[in-house]
């Protein structure tokens, strides 16, 4: 272990670029789109109440698409509901697969809890709705009382319960993904028209052919896959099965994976060839190499998620949320079993189902399976799941028509408003609790997933800060990486502001983009052999543009090292094996770029400005105190 040494702080905290993950991008997009979705909903209500004939007239306008003698003809509302919404469910499927491959569900033991909560959060509302509609023809509409709107719920949760930990949103997001998967199965099985078997078999054959081309023949042409998807959608439309399920299926089959260092290095080599000889052929090769480094799941989310969040879902709301409201309608709706059933299902059934199923699994497993957050966060997530907008409206349009459809829409909108208010109340009550109790009910006592493959070893790692600190921040860095230089003063401020944090530097020299990084790393290890790792570390990050051998010798002289020994250690590559161990540990931890931070073994995603890192440290400290 190299001795921790104090060094002067290097200037002011600098905000640096964000290292995003699909989940954080997903949550941020949903949060921003919630305002657009709300605006579209209000616009539909205003339009329907000002001029209902023009509202209905527009959405009942027929639109036909024909190719020879074959074609599809339906009104604009149906084109939105079972056409554009296919892309929405594609994004839902992509996010479900991403969570399974890279998110909380990559630990398969954690799959049982959100699945149970998702199913419980649907069965209880269905039971409540059926109890209030027993013996009525409206009982057929039970599907409209079970599904959470992921976009609206996540956006409103961020607005009314900002104090909840990020993992609460992650957990509820996982629950709602299960919710969406089950809802799509319900639509396909219970709310499809009379199934025409030849068309259904044709859709299955097209989908299987697409899978064979994609996975057996290794065809990666996006336009070809999209063409198969459109053909399968058209066949499902002709079969009477709701065609939106094809979007979900394609999303679930699109794998997600982090960019590997090998793929990034190959992309760098291709770009370097293009830089040396900028031809059209090399430009295509470089572009393909860069695209290949990012998983298809992430690429498709980047492409479609903003469109679904900011255009398609708001357009769906505009087409379906418009109802004419007056005193007579409200009086009728408030006595209608459809409205009351939907409201009771969402306001009471959703939180009861989610919290109850989570508690039951925790109890039956004797605590071996526990939620990743505390019970107040689970309760708030359960109440916000009472926002059942998009899929609920979609099923309502399939199950009802006329007055019953209007009553169902009213119940869905009223339940969404009540769910938002109740969640806000839970958030405010939780904020007023004593600090220790608040931490427990928000963060819980479950062990966190550990992403760091090699735990910190005080006898080996380079440490700064108290040896027995409850919070450990590990950075994989490169002395020539400009973003590591920007992060350095942030790390210093973090250590100064939190006396119970220790900091670890591990090497990840990116040879393909930083030619002097390996030599600089070896210089720091040569200094470590003389007990001066941190002095050299600081000098290297302060002079990132001057990392050639004469510069390194100059830094060694300025910090008082034995220059003959320093030169000998550099010449013999004395630190190369140690650096290689760090690189191997980075690969096993899924690290491909710098700087990458881990807080108490869990990978830190997002910005590395002082506010964001401090928030991660506070959360880690609270969790460490609860599980100790």
mmCIF file of C-alpha atoms in Angstrom, residues 187-455:
data_model
loop_
_atom_site.group_PDB
_atom_site.id
_atom_site.type_symbol
_atom_site.label_atom_id
_atom_site.label_comp_id
_atom_site.label_asym_id
_atom_site.label_seq_id
_atom_site.Cartn_x
_atom_site.Cartn_y
_atom_site.Cartn_z
ATOM 1 C CA UNK A 187 -54.591 -7.676 -24.837
ATOM 2 C CA UNK A 188 -53.504 -10.429 -27.224
ATOM 3 C CA UNK A 189 -55.544 -13.157 -25.501
ATOM 4 C CA UNK A 190 -58.667 -11.452 -24.128
ATOM 5 C CA UNK A 191 -59.150 -8.284 -26.161
ATOM 6 C CA UNK A 192 -58.364 -9.356 -29.697
ATOM 7 C CA UNK A 193 -61.109 -9.777 -32.281
ATOM 8 C CA UNK A 194 -62.094 -13.164 -33.677
ATOM 9 C CA UNK A 195 -58.767 -14.714 -34.607
ATOM 10 C CA UNK A 196 -58.232 -15.642 -38.267
ATOM 11 C CA UNK A 197 -55.843 -18.581 -38.108
ATOM 12 C CA UNK A 198 -54.226 -18.358 -41.594
ATOM 13 C CA UNK A 199 -53.188 -14.732 -41.032
ATOM 14 C CA UNK A 200 -51.909 -15.562 -37.524
ATOM 15 C CA UNK A 201 -49.820 -18.448 -38.893
ATOM 16 C CA UNK A 202 -48.447 -16.108 -41.554
ATOM 17 C CA UNK A 203 -47.414 -13.617 -38.855
ATOM 18 C CA UNK A 204 -45.681 -16.367 -36.869
ATOM 19 C CA UNK A 205 -43.871 -17.596 -39.995
ATOM 20 C CA UNK A 206 -42.649 -14.088 -40.830
ATOM 21 C CA UNK A 207 -41.429 -13.568 -37.277
ATOM 22 C CA UNK A 208 -39.589 -16.925 -37.227
ATOM 23 C CA UNK A 209 -37.980 -16.113 -40.582
ATOM 24 C CA UNK A 210 -36.773 -12.812 -39.156
ATOM 25 C CA UNK A 211 -35.253 -14.594 -36.146
ATOM 26 C CA UNK A 212 -33.478 -17.116 -38.367
ATOM 27 C CA UNK A 213 -31.981 -14.356 -40.496
ATOM 28 C CA UNK A 214 -31.009 -12.315 -37.464
ATOM 29 C CA UNK A 215 -29.515 -15.000 -35.224
ATOM 30 C CA UNK A 216 -28.582 -17.926 -37.491
ATOM 31 C CA UNK A 217 -27.585 -16.131 -40.703
ATOM 32 C CA UNK A 218 -26.201 -13.178 -38.672
ATOM 33 C CA UNK A 219 -28.015 -10.610 -40.839
ATOM 34 C CA UNK A 220 -27.657 -7.242 -39.085
ATOM 35 C CA UNK A 221 -29.308 -4.995 -41.671
ATOM 36 C CA UNK A 222 -31.678 -2.794 -39.695
ATOM 37 C CA UNK A 223 -33.925 -1.967 -42.655
ATOM 38 C CA UNK A 224 -34.403 -5.652 -43.450
ATOM 39 C CA UNK A 225 -35.335 -6.465 -39.842
ATOM 40 C CA UNK A 226 -37.721 -3.498 -39.790
ATOM 41 C CA UNK A 227 -39.300 -4.744 -43.022
ATOM 42 C CA UNK A 228 -39.956 -8.150 -41.454
ATOM 43 C CA UNK A 229 -41.415 -6.390 -38.420
ATOM 44 C CA UNK A 230 -43.815 -4.346 -40.564
ATOM 45 C CA UNK A 231 -44.877 -7.481 -42.451
ATOM 46 C CA UNK A 232 -45.506 -9.358 -39.188
ATOM 47 C CA UNK A 233 -47.484 -6.353 -37.882
ATOM 48 C CA UNK A 234 -49.687 -6.330 -40.995
ATOM 49 C CA UNK A 235 -50.309 -10.068 -40.723
ATOM 50 C CA UNK A 236 -51.287 -9.736 -37.051
ATOM 51 C CA UNK A 237 -53.586 -6.850 -37.947
ATOM 52 C CA UNK A 238 -55.305 -9.081 -40.499
ATOM 53 C CA UNK A 239 -55.502 -11.960 -38.013
ATOM 54 C CA UNK A 240 -57.523 -9.999 -35.440
ATOM 55 C CA UNK A 241 -54.767 -10.157 -32.794
ATOM 56 C CA UNK A 242 -53.702 -6.762 -31.479
ATOM 57 C CA UNK A 243 -50.558 -6.072 -33.557
ATOM 58 C CA UNK A 244 -48.785 -4.014 -30.868
ATOM 59 C CA UNK A 245 -47.476 -7.290 -29.426
ATOM 60 C CA UNK A 246 -44.972 -7.536 -32.285
ATOM 61 C CA UNK A 247 -43.208 -4.431 -30.946
ATOM 62 C CA UNK A 248 -42.866 -5.972 -27.511
ATOM 63 C CA UNK A 249 -41.576 -9.260 -28.925
ATOM 64 C CA UNK A 250 -38.920 -7.544 -31.047
ATOM 65 C CA UNK A 251 -37.797 -5.443 -28.093
ATOM 66 C CA UNK A 252 -37.459 -8.457 -25.799
ATOM 67 C CA UNK A 253 -35.260 -10.245 -28.343
ATOM 68 C CA UNK A 254 -32.791 -7.360 -28.733
ATOM 69 C CA UNK A 255 -29.844 -7.996 -26.417
ATOM 70 C CA UNK A 256 -28.152 -5.331 -24.287
ATOM 71 C CA UNK A 257 -24.503 -5.308 -23.258
ATOM 72 C CA UNK A 258 -21.918 -2.745 -22.193
ATOM 73 C CA UNK A 259 -19.335 -1.623 -24.730
ATOM 74 C CA UNK A 260 -16.243 -3.805 -24.361
ATOM 75 C CA UNK A 261 -12.774 -2.369 -24.369
ATOM 76 C CA UNK A 262 -11.891 -4.595 -27.318
ATOM 77 C CA UNK A 263 -14.741 -3.189 -29.435
ATOM 78 C CA UNK A 264 -13.781 0.354 -28.462
ATOM 79 C CA UNK A 265 -10.160 -0.249 -29.406
ATOM 80 C CA UNK A 266 -11.204 -1.693 -32.785
ATOM 81 C CA UNK A 267 -13.398 1.360 -33.365
ATOM 82 C CA UNK A 268 -10.430 3.608 -32.525
ATOM 83 C CA UNK A 269 -8.213 1.713 -34.997
ATOM 84 C CA UNK A 270 -10.804 2.090 -37.746
ATOM 85 C CA UNK A 271 -11.169 5.798 -37.057
ATOM 86 C CA UNK A 272 -7.387 6.215 -37.074
ATOM 87 C CA UNK A 273 -7.228 4.580 -40.523
ATOM 88 C CA UNK A 274 -9.926 6.964 -41.733
ATOM 89 C CA UNK A 275 -8.025 9.922 -40.247
ATOM 90 C CA UNK A 276 -4.925 8.899 -42.173
ATOM 91 C CA UNK A 277 -6.779 8.170 -45.420
ATOM 92 C CA UNK A 278 -10.266 9.803 -45.442
ATOM 93 C CA UNK A 279 -12.006 7.729 -48.121
ATOM 94 C CA UNK A 280 -15.690 6.869 -48.362
ATOM 95 C CA UNK A 281 -14.970 3.170 -47.809
ATOM 96 C CA UNK A 282 -12.984 3.813 -44.637
ATOM 97 C CA UNK A 283 -15.663 6.249 -43.454
ATOM 98 C CA UNK A 284 -18.255 3.463 -43.723
ATOM 99 C CA UNK A 285 -15.935 1.057 -41.913
ATOM 100 C CA UNK A 286 -15.300 3.548 -39.103
ATOM 101 C CA UNK A 287 -19.003 4.299 -38.749
ATOM 102 C CA UNK A 288 -19.864 0.585 -38.647
ATOM 103 C CA UNK A 289 -17.115 -0.039 -36.084
ATOM 104 C CA UNK A 290 -18.379 2.707 -33.791
ATOM 105 C CA UNK A 291 -21.967 1.454 -34.103
ATOM 106 C CA UNK A 292 -20.904 -2.131 -33.380
ATOM 107 C CA UNK A 293 -19.272 -1.062 -30.113
ATOM 108 C CA UNK A 294 -22.739 -0.098 -28.781
ATOM 109 C CA UNK A 295 -25.298 -2.866 -28.245
ATOM 110 C CA UNK A 296 -28.356 -2.982 -30.580
ATOM 111 C CA UNK A 297 -30.607 -2.462 -27.558
ATOM 112 C CA UNK A 298 -28.978 0.862 -26.669
ATOM 113 C CA UNK A 299 -28.921 2.033 -30.287
ATOM 114 C CA UNK A 300 -32.630 1.352 -30.746
ATOM 115 C CA UNK A 301 -33.518 3.027 -27.439
ATOM 116 C CA UNK A 302 -31.536 6.097 -28.463
ATOM 117 C CA UNK A 303 -33.416 6.145 -31.768
ATOM 118 C CA UNK A 304 -37.000 5.449 -30.690
ATOM 119 C CA UNK A 305 -37.363 6.399 -27.038
ATOM 120 C CA UNK A 306 -37.469 10.194 -27.540
ATOM 121 C CA UNK A 307 -40.023 9.744 -30.328
ATOM 122 C CA UNK A 308 -42.279 7.521 -28.236
ATOM 123 C CA UNK A 309 -41.986 9.725 -25.141
ATOM 124 C CA UNK A 310 -42.382 13.130 -26.761
ATOM 125 C CA UNK A 311 -44.531 12.360 -29.813
ATOM 126 C CA UNK A 312 -46.277 8.989 -29.884
ATOM 127 C CA UNK A 313 -47.566 8.705 -26.289
ATOM 128 C CA UNK A 314 -48.724 12.364 -26.163
ATOM 129 C CA UNK A 315 -50.428 11.835 -29.550
ATOM 130 C CA UNK A 316 -52.109 8.750 -28.110
ATOM 131 C CA UNK A 317 -53.343 10.845 -25.177
ATOM 132 C CA UNK A 318 -54.618 13.524 -27.542
ATOM 133 C CA UNK A 319 -56.519 10.910 -29.543
ATOM 134 C CA UNK A 320 -58.046 9.040 -26.593
ATOM 135 C CA UNK A 321 -58.311 11.243 -23.479
ATOM 136 C CA UNK A 322 -60.950 13.634 -24.792
ATOM 137 C CA UNK A 323 -64.291 13.300 -23.014
ATOM 138 C CA UNK A 324 -67.089 15.845 -22.648
ATOM 139 C CA UNK A 325 -67.511 16.569 -18.933
ATOM 140 C CA UNK A 326 -70.535 18.287 -17.404
ATOM 141 C CA UNK A 327 -72.486 18.011 -14.161
ATOM 142 C CA UNK A 328 -74.731 15.265 -15.419
ATOM 143 C CA UNK A 329 -71.856 13.207 -16.728
ATOM 144 C CA UNK A 330 -69.892 13.509 -13.462
ATOM 145 C CA UNK A 331 -72.937 12.502 -11.405
ATOM 146 C CA UNK A 332 -73.503 9.466 -13.630
ATOM 147 C CA UNK A 333 -69.814 8.500 -13.630
ATOM 148 C CA UNK A 334 -69.515 8.664 -9.848
ATOM 149 C CA UNK A 335 -72.301 6.092 -9.530
ATOM 150 C CA UNK A 336 -71.098 3.919 -12.408
ATOM 151 C CA UNK A 337 -69.545 0.573 -11.450
ATOM 152 C CA UNK A 338 -67.060 1.074 -14.300
ATOM 153 C CA UNK A 339 -65.735 4.380 -12.937
ATOM 154 C CA UNK A 340 -65.822 3.277 -9.303
ATOM 155 C CA UNK A 341 -64.251 -0.068 -10.130
ATOM 156 C CA UNK A 342 -61.349 1.524 -12.014
ATOM 157 C CA UNK A 343 -60.763 4.188 -9.357
ATOM 158 C CA UNK A 344 -60.842 1.709 -6.463
ATOM 159 C CA UNK A 345 -58.629 -0.716 -8.371
ATOM 160 C CA UNK A 346 -55.936 1.874 -9.004
ATOM 161 C CA UNK A 347 -56.103 3.944 -5.823
ATOM 162 C CA UNK A 348 -56.411 1.044 -3.355
ATOM 163 C CA UNK A 349 -55.661 -2.119 -5.320
ATOM 164 C CA UNK A 350 -52.367 -1.121 -6.901
ATOM 165 C CA UNK A 351 -50.509 -0.162 -3.692
ATOM 166 C CA UNK A 352 -52.087 -3.063 -1.791
ATOM 167 C CA UNK A 353 -51.013 -5.536 -4.465
ATOM 168 C CA UNK A 354 -47.456 -4.235 -4.861
ATOM 169 C CA UNK A 355 -46.723 -3.734 -1.168
ATOM 170 C CA UNK A 356 -48.512 -6.930 -0.170
ATOM 171 C CA UNK A 357 -46.720 -9.107 -2.737
ATOM 172 C CA UNK A 358 -43.350 -7.574 -1.817
ATOM 173 C CA UNK A 359 -43.989 -8.213 1.877
ATOM 174 C CA UNK A 360 -45.201 -11.765 1.214
ATOM 175 C CA UNK A 361 -42.101 -12.747 -0.786
ATOM 176 C CA UNK A 362 -39.833 -11.169 1.855
ATOM 177 C CA UNK A 363 -41.688 -13.051 4.589
ATOM 178 C CA UNK A 364 -41.762 -16.427 2.818
ATOM 179 C CA UNK A 365 -38.065 -16.209 1.972
ATOM 180 C CA UNK A 366 -37.315 -15.351 5.618
ATOM 181 C CA UNK A 367 -35.543 -12.196 4.565
ATOM 182 C CA UNK A 368 -33.237 -13.835 2.012
ATOM 183 C CA UNK A 369 -35.036 -11.882 -0.711
ATOM 184 C CA UNK A 370 -35.648 -8.278 0.289
ATOM 185 C CA UNK A 371 -36.649 -5.170 -1.651
ATOM 186 C CA UNK A 372 -33.753 -2.904 -2.674
ATOM 187 C CA UNK A 373 -35.359 0.063 -0.884
ATOM 188 C CA UNK A 374 -37.306 0.725 2.307
ATOM 189 C CA UNK A 375 -41.012 0.252 2.874
ATOM 190 C CA UNK A 376 -41.904 3.945 2.584
ATOM 191 C CA UNK A 377 -40.341 3.969 -0.886
ATOM 192 C CA UNK A 378 -42.190 0.750 -1.760
ATOM 193 C CA UNK A 379 -45.466 2.294 -0.572
ATOM 194 C CA UNK A 380 -44.860 5.475 -2.570
ATOM 195 C CA UNK A 381 -44.022 3.398 -5.613
ATOM 196 C CA UNK A 382 -47.190 1.387 -5.096
ATOM 197 C CA UNK A 383 -49.388 4.476 -4.955
ATOM 198 C CA UNK A 384 -47.761 6.074 -8.006
ATOM 199 C CA UNK A 385 -48.425 2.828 -9.884
ATOM 200 C CA UNK A 386 -52.076 3.874 -9.646
ATOM 201 C CA UNK A 387 -51.451 6.031 -12.718
ATOM 202 C CA UNK A 388 -52.828 3.696 -15.358
ATOM 203 C CA UNK A 389 -53.008 5.877 -18.413
ATOM 204 C CA UNK A 390 -51.635 4.605 -21.729
ATOM 205 C CA UNK A 391 -52.282 0.847 -21.650
ATOM 206 C CA UNK A 392 -55.407 1.312 -19.537
ATOM 207 C CA UNK A 393 -56.911 3.691 -22.100
ATOM 208 C CA UNK A 394 -55.899 1.316 -24.865
ATOM 209 C CA UNK A 395 -57.687 -1.623 -23.227
ATOM 210 C CA UNK A 396 -60.690 0.580 -22.405
ATOM 211 C CA UNK A 397 -61.081 1.435 -26.102
ATOM 212 C CA UNK A 398 -61.037 -2.296 -26.890
ATOM 213 C CA UNK A 399 -63.437 -3.320 -24.103
ATOM 214 C CA UNK A 400 -65.994 -0.506 -24.127
ATOM 215 C CA UNK A 401 -67.776 1.951 -26.374
ATOM 216 C CA UNK A 402 -70.271 4.760 -25.919
ATOM 217 C CA UNK A 403 -71.080 5.865 -22.360
ATOM 218 C CA UNK A 404 -69.141 3.020 -20.746
ATOM 219 C CA UNK A 405 -65.984 4.096 -22.561
ATOM 220 C CA UNK A 406 -66.416 7.698 -21.374
ATOM 221 C CA UNK A 407 -66.951 6.513 -17.792
ATOM 222 C CA UNK A 408 -63.839 4.328 -17.993
ATOM 223 C CA UNK A 409 -61.761 7.265 -19.256
ATOM 224 C CA UNK A 410 -63.041 9.450 -16.421
ATOM 225 C CA UNK A 411 -62.108 6.794 -13.860
ATOM 226 C CA UNK A 412 -58.620 6.425 -15.320
ATOM 227 C CA UNK A 413 -57.972 10.189 -15.244
ATOM 228 C CA UNK A 414 -59.410 10.618 -11.741
ATOM 229 C CA UNK A 415 -57.345 7.708 -10.415
ATOM 230 C CA UNK A 416 -54.169 9.196 -11.907
ATOM 231 C CA UNK A 417 -54.811 12.504 -10.117
ATOM 232 C CA UNK A 418 -55.533 10.808 -6.788
ATOM 233 C CA UNK A 419 -52.475 8.550 -7.081
ATOM 234 C CA UNK A 420 -50.237 11.588 -7.616
ATOM 235 C CA UNK A 421 -51.650 13.390 -4.564
ATOM 236 C CA UNK A 422 -51.344 10.324 -2.297
ATOM 237 C CA UNK A 423 -47.723 9.772 -3.374
ATOM 238 C CA UNK A 424 -46.921 13.413 -2.618
ATOM 239 C CA UNK A 425 -48.434 13.002 0.873
ATOM 240 C CA UNK A 426 -46.306 9.894 1.542
ATOM 241 C CA UNK A 427 -43.209 11.782 0.409
ATOM 242 C CA UNK A 428 -43.939 14.730 2.706
ATOM 243 C CA UNK A 429 -44.704 12.521 5.714
ATOM 244 C CA UNK A 430 -41.487 10.560 5.153
ATOM 245 C CA UNK A 431 -39.460 13.778 4.919
ATOM 246 C CA UNK A 432 -40.660 14.751 8.410
ATOM 247 C CA UNK A 433 -39.353 11.595 10.100
ATOM 248 C CA UNK A 434 -36.167 11.601 12.230
ATOM 249 C CA UNK A 435 -33.042 11.166 10.101
ATOM 250 C CA UNK A 436 -32.215 7.600 11.194
ATOM 251 C CA UNK A 437 -35.764 6.349 10.745
ATOM 252 C CA UNK A 438 -36.116 8.194 7.433
ATOM 253 C CA UNK A 439 -32.974 6.508 6.101
ATOM 254 C CA UNK A 440 -34.284 3.085 7.097
ATOM 255 C CA UNK A 441 -37.747 3.485 5.545
ATOM 256 C CA UNK A 442 -36.300 4.938 2.341
ATOM 257 C CA UNK A 443 -33.192 2.827 1.761
ATOM 258 C CA UNK A 444 -34.071 -0.458 3.450
ATOM 259 C CA UNK A 445 -31.561 -3.058 4.592
ATOM 260 C CA UNK A 446 -31.045 -5.205 1.495
ATOM 261 C CA UNK A 447 -27.491 -5.743 0.351
ATOM 262 C CA UNK A 448 -26.538 -3.796 -2.739
ATOM 263 C CA UNK A 449 -25.417 -5.493 -5.925
ATOM 264 C CA UNK A 450 -21.618 -5.320 -6.058
ATOM 265 C CA UNK A 451 -20.287 -4.409 -9.501
ATOM 266 C CA UNK A 452 -16.618 -4.164 -8.531
ATOM 267 C CA UNK A 453 -15.050 -7.537 -9.372
ATOM 268 C CA UNK A 454 -11.966 -7.091 -7.153
ATOM 269 C CA UNK A 455 -12.688 -5.600 -3.703
#
